[in-house]
mmCIF file with all atom_site columns, C-alpha atoms in Angstrom:
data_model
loop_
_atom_site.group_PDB
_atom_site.id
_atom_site.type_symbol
_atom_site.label_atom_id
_atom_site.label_alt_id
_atom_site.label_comp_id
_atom_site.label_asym_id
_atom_site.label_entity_id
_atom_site.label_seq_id
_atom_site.pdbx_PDB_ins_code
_atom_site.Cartn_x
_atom_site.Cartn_y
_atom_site.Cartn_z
_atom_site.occupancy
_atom_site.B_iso_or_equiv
_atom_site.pdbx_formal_charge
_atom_site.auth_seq_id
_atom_site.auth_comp_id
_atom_site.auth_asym_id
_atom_site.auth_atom_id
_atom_site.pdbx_PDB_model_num
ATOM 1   C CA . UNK T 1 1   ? 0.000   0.000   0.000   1.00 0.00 ? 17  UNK T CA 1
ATOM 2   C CA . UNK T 1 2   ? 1.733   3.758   -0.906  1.00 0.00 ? 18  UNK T CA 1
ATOM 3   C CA . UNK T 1 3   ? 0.064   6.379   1.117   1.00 0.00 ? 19  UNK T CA 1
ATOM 4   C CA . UNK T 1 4   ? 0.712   9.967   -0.785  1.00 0.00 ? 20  UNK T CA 1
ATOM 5   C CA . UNK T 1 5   ? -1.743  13.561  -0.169  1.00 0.00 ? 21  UNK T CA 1
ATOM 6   C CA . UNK T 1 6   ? -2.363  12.719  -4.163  1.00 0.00 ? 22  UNK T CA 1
ATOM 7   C CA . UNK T 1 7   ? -2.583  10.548  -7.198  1.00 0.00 ? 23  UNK T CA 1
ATOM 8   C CA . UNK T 1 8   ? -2.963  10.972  -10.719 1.00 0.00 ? 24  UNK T CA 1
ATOM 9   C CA . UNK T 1 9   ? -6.384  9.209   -10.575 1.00 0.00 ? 25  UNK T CA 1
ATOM 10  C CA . UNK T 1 10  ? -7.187  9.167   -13.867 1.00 0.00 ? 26  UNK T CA 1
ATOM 11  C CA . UNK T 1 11  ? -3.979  7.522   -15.136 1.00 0.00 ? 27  UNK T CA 1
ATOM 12  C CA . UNK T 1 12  ? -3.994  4.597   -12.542 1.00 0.00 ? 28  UNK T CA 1
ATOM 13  C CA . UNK T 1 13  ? -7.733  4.144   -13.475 1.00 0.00 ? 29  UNK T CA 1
ATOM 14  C CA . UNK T 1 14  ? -5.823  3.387   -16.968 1.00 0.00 ? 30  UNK T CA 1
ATOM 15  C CA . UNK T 1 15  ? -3.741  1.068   -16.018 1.00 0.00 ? 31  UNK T CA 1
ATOM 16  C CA . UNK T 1 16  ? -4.359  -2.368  -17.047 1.00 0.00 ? 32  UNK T CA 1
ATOM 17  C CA . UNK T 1 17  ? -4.714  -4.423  -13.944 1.00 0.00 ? 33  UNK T CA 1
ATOM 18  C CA . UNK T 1 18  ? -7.018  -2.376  -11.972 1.00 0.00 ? 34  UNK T CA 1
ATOM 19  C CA . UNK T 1 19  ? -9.742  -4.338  -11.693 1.00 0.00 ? 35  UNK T CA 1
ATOM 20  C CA . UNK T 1 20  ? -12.219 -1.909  -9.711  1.00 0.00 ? 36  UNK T CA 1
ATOM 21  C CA . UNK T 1 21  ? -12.761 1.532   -7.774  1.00 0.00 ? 37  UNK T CA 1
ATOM 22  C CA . UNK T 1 22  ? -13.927 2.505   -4.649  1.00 0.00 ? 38  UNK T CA 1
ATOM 23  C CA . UNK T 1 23  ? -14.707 5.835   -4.594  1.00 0.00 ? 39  UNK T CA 1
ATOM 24  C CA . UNK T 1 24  ? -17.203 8.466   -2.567  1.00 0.00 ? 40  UNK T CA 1
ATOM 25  C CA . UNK T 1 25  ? -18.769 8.841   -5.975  1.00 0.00 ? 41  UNK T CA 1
ATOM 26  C CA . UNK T 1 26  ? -17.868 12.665  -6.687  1.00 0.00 ? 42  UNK T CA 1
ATOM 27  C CA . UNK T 1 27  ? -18.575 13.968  -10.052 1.00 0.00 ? 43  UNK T CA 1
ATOM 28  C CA . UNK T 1 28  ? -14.686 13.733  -11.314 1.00 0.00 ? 44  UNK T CA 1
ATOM 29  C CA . UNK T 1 29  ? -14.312 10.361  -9.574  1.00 0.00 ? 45  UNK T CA 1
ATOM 30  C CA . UNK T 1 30  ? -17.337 9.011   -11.541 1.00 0.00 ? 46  UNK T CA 1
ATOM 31  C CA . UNK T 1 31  ? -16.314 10.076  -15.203 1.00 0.00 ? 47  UNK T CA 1
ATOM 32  C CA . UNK T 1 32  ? -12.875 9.509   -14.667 1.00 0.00 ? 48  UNK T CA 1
ATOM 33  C CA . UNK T 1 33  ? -13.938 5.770   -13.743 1.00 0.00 ? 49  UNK T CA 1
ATOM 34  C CA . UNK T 1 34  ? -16.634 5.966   -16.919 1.00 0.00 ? 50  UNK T CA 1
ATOM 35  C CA . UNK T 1 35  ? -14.030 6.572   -18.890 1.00 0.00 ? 51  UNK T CA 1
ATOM 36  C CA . UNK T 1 36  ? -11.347 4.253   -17.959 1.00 0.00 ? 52  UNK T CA 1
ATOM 37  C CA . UNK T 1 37  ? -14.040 1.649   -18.397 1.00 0.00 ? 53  UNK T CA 1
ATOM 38  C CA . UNK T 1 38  ? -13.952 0.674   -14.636 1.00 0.00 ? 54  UNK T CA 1
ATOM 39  C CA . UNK T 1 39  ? -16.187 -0.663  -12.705 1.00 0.00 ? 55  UNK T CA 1
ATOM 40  C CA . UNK T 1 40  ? -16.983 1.181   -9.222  1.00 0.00 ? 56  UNK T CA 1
ATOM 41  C CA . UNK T 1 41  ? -18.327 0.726   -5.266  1.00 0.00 ? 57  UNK T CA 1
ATOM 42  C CA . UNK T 1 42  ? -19.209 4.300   -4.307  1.00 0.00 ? 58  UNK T CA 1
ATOM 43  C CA . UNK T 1 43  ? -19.476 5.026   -0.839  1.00 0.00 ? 59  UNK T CA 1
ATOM 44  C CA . UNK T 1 44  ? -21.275 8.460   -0.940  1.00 0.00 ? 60  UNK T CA 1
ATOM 45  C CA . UNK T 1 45  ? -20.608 11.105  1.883   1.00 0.00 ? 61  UNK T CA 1
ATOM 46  C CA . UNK T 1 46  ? -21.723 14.447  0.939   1.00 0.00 ? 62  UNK T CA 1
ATOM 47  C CA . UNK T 1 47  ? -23.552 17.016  -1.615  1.00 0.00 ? 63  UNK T CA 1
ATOM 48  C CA . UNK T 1 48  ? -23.722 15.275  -5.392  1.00 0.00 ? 64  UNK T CA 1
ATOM 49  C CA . UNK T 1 49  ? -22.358 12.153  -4.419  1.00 0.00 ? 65  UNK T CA 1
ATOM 50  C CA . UNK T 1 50  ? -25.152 10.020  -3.767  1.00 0.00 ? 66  UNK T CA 1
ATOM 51  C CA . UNK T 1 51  ? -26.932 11.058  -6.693  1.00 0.00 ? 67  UNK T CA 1
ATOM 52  C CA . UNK T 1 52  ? -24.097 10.100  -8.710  1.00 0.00 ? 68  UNK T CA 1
ATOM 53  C CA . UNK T 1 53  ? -23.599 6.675   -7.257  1.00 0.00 ? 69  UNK T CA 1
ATOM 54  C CA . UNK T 1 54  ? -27.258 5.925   -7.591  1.00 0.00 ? 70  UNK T CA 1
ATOM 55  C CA . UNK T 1 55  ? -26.449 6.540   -11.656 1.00 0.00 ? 71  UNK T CA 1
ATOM 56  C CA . UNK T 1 56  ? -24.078 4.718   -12.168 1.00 0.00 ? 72  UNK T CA 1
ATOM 57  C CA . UNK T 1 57  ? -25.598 1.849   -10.089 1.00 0.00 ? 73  UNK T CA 1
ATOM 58  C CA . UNK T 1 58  ? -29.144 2.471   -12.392 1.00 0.00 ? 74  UNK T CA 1
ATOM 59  C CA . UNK T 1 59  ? -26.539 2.054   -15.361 1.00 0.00 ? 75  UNK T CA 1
ATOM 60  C CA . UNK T 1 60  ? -25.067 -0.942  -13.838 1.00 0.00 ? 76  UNK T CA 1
ATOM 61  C CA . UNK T 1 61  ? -21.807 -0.452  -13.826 1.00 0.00 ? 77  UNK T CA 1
ATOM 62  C CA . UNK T 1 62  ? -21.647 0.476   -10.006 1.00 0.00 ? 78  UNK T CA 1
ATOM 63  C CA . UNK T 1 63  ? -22.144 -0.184  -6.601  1.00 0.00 ? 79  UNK T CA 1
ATOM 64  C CA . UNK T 1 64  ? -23.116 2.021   -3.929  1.00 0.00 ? 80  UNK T CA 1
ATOM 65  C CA . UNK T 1 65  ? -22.956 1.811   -0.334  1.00 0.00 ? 81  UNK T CA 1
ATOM 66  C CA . UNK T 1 66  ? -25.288 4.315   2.174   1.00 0.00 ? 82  UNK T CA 1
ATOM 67  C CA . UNK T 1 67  ? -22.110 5.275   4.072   1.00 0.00 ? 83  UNK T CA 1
ATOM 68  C CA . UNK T 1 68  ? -24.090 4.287   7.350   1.00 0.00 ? 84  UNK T CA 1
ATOM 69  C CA . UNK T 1 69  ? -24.530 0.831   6.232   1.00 0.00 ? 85  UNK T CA 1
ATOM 70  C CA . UNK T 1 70  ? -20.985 0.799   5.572   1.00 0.00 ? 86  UNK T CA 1
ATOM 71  C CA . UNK T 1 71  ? -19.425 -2.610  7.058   1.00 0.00 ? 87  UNK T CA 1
ATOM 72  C CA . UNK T 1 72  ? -16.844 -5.285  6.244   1.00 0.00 ? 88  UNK T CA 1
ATOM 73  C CA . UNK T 1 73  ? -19.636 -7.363  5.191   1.00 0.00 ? 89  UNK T CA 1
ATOM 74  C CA . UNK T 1 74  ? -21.634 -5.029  2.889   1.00 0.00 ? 90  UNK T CA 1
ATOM 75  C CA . UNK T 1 75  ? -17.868 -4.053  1.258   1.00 0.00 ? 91  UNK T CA 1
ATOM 76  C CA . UNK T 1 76  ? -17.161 -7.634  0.767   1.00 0.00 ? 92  UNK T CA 1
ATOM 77  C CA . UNK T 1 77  ? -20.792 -8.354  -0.487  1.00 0.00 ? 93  UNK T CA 1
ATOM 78  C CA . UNK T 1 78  ? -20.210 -5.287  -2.919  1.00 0.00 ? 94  UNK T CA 1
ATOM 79  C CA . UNK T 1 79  ? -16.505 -6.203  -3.947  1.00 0.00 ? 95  UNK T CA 1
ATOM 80  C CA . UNK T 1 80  ? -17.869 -9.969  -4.664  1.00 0.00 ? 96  UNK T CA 1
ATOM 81  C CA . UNK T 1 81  ? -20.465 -8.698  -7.013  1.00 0.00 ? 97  UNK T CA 1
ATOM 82  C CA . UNK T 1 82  ? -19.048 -6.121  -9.028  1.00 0.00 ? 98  UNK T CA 1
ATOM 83  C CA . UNK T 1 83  ? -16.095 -8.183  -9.192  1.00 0.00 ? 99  UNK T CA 1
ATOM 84  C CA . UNK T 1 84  ? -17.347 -11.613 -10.066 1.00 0.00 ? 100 UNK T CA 1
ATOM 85  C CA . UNK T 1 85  ? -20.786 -10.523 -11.969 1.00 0.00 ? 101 UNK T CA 1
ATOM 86  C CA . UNK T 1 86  ? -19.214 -10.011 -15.060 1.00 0.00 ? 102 UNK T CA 1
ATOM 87  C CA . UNK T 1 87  ? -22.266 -7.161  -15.975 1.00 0.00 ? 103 UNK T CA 1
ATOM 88  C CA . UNK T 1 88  ? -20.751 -4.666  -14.223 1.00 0.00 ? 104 UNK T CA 1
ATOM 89  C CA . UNK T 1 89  ? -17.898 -4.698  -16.546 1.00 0.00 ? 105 UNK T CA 1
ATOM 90  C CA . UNK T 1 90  ? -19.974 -4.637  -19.883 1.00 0.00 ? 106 UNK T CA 1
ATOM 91  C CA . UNK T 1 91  ? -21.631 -2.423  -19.099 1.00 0.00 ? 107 UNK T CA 1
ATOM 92  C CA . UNK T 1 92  ? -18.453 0.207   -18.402 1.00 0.00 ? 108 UNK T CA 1
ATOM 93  C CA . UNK T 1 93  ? -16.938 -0.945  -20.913 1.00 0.00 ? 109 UNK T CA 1
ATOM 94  C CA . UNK T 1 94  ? -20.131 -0.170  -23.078 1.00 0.00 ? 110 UNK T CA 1
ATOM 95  C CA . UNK T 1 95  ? -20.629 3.423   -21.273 1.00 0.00 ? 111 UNK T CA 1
ATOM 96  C CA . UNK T 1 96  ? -16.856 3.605   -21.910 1.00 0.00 ? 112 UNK T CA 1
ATOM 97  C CA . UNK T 1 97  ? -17.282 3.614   -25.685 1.00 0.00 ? 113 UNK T CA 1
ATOM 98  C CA . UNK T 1 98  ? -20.295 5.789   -25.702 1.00 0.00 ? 114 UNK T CA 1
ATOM 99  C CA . UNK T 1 99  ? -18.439 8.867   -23.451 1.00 0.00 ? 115 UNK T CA 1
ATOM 100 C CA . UNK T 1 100 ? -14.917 8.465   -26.280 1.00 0.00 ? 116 UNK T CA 1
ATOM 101 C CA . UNK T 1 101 ? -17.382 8.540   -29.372 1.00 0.00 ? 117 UNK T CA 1
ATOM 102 C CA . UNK T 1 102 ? -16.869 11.916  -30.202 1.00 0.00 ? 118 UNK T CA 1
ATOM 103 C CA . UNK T 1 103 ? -16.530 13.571  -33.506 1.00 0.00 ? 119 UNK T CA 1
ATOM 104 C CA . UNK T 1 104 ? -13.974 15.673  -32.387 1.00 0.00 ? 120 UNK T CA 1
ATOM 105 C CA . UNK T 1 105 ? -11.756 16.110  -29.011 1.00 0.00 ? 121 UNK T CA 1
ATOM 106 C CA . UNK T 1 106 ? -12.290 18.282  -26.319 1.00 0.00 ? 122 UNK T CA 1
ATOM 107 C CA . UNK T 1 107 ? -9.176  20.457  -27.129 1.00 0.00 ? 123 UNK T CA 1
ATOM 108 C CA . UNK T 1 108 ? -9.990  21.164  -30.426 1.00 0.00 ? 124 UNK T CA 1
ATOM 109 C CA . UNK T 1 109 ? -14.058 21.958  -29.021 1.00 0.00 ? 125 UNK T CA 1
ATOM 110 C CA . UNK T 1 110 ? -12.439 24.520  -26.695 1.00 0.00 ? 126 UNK T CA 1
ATOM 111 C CA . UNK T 1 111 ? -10.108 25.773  -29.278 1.00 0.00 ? 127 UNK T CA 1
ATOM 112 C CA . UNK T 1 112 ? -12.756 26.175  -31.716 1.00 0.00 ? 128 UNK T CA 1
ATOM 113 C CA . UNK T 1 113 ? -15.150 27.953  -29.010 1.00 0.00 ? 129 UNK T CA 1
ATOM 114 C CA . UNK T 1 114 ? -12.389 30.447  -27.758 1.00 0.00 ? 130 UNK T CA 1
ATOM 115 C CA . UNK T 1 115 ? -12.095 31.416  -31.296 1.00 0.00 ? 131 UNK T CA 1
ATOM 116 C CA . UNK T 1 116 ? -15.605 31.497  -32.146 1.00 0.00 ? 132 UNK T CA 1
ATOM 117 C CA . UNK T 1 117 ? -15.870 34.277  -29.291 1.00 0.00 ? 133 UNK T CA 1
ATOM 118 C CA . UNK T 1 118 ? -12.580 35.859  -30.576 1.00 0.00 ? 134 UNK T CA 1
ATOM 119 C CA . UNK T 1 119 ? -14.221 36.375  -33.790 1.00 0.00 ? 135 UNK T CA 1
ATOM 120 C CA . UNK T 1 120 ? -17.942 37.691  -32.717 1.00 0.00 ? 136 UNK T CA 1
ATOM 121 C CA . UNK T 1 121 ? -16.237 39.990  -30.213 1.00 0.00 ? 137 UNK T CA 1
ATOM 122 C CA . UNK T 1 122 ? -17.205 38.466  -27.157 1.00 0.00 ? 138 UNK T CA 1
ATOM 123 C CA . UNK T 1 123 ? -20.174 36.705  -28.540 1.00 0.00 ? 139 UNK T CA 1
ATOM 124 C CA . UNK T 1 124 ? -22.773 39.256  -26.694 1.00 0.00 ? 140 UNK T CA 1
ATOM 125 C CA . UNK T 1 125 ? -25.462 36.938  -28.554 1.00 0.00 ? 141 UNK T CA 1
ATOM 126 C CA . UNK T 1 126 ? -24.487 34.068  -25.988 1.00 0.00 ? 142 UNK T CA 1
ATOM 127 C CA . UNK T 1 127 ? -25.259 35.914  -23.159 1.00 0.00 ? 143 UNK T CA 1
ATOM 128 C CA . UNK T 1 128 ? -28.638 35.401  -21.097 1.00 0.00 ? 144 UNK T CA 1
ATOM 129 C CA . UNK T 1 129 ? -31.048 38.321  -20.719 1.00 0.00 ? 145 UNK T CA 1
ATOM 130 C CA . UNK T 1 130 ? -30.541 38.331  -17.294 1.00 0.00 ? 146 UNK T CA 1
ATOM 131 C CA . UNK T 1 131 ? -27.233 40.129  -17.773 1.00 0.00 ? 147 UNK T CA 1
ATOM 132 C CA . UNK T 1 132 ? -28.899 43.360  -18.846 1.00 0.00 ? 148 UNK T CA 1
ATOM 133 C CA . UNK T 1 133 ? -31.487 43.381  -16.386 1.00 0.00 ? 149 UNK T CA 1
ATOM 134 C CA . UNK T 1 134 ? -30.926 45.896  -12.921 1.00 0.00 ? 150 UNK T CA 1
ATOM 135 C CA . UNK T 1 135 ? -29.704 44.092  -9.398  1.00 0.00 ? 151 UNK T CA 1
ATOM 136 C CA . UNK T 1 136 ? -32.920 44.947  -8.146  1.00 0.00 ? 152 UNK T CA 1
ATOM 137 C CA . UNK T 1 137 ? -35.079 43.605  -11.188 1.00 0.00 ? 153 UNK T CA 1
ATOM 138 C CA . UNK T 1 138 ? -32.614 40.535  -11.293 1.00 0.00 ? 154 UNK T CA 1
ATOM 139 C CA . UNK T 1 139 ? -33.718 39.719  -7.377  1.00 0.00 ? 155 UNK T CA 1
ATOM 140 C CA . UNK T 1 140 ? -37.259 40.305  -8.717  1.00 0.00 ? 156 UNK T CA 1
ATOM 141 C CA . UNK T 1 141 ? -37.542 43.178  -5.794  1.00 0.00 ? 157 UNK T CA 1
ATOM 142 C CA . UNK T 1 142 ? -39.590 45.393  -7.972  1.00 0.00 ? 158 UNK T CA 1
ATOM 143 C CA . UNK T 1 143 ? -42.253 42.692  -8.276  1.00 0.00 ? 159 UNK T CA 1
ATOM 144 C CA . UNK T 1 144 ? -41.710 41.450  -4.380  1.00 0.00 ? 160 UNK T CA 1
ATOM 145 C CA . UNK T 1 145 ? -42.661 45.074  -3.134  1.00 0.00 ? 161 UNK T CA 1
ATOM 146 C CA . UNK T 1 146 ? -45.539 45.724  -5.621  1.00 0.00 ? 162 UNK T CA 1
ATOM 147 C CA . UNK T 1 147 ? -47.217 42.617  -4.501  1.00 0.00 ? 163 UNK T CA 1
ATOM 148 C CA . UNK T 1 148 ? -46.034 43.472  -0.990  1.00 0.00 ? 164 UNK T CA 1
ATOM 149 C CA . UNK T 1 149 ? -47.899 47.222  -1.304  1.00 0.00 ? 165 UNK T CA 1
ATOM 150 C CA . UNK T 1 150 ? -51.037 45.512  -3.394  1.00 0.00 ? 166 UNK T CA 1
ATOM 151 C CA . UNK T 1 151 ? -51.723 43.193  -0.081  1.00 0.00 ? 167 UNK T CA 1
ATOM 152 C CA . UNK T 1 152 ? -51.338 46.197  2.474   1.00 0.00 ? 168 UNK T CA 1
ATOM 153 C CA . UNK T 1 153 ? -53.633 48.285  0.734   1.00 0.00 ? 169 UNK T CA 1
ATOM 154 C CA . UNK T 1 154 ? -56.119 45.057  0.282   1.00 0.00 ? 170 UNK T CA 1
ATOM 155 C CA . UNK T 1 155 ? -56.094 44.625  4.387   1.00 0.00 ? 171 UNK T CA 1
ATOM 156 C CA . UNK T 1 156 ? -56.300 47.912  4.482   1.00 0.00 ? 172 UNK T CA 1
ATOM 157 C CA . UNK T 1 157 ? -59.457 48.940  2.715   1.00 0.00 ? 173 UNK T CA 1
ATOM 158 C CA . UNK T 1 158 ? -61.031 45.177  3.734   1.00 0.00 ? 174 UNK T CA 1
ATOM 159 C CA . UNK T 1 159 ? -60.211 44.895  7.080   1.00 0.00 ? 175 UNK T CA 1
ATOM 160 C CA . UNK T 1 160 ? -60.848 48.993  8.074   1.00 0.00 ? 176 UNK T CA 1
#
């Protein structure tokens, strides 16, 4: 076992002989995996995680674990199937080839984009409405204190 503060994840998830990852199911951690064409036991702890685990389980190429129910014998339940039920691996692999099917790479997307926005001047067109709109409409104030005054004066005149 080396213990380091980091790993280049996505490279050992490359490597040949690794069989399986146990992860807390972040975003990275999951597409990295997806990628690699590995098959994964997510133990999810905070924010996204869950939600990601529970995908990749639907999608069967994972395995999660509620990190309360978290035991040696629900991780050796979990490494026994997604290591011997040979599904789990399809169906990476399968996901795998789906995620690298792309017409053209992501460098040459971004390099395309930046100069797309090089060549419309900041591509104004792209930007939402919202951007134009005052702090105070943007917050909506404007309508939260008209229908703020409008119920006032309806108590007031009802209720007089």
């Amino acid at each position: 076992v080396i213990i380091r503060k980091w790993f280049p994840q996505s490279d050992l998830l490359a490597h040949p002989n690794i069989k399986l990852f146990i992860t807390h199911g972040g975003q990275l951690s999951t597409i990295e995996s997806l990628y690699r064409g590995v098959p994964i036991i997510g133990i999810p702890v905070l924010g996204d995680q869950k939600l990601n685990m529970a995908n990749a389980a639907n999608r069967g190429y994972g395995v999660l674990i509620d990190f309360p129910d978290l035991s040696e014998e629900t991780l050796t339940k979990a490494l026994e199937e997604a290591l011997n039920n040979p599904i789990y691996s399809q169906n990476v692999k399968r996901g795998s080839q789906i995620l690298r099917d792309q017409h053209t790479s992501p460098a040459d997307r971004a390099e395309f984009w930046v100069d797309y926005v090089i060549r419309h001047k900041g591509a104004r067109h792209f930007r939402p409405a919202s951007m134009e709109l005052t702090w105070y409409q943007h917050i909506s104030l404007d309508v939260v204190l008209f229908l703020t005054a409008a119920t006032v004066v309806f108590f007031v005149i009802f209720y007089k």
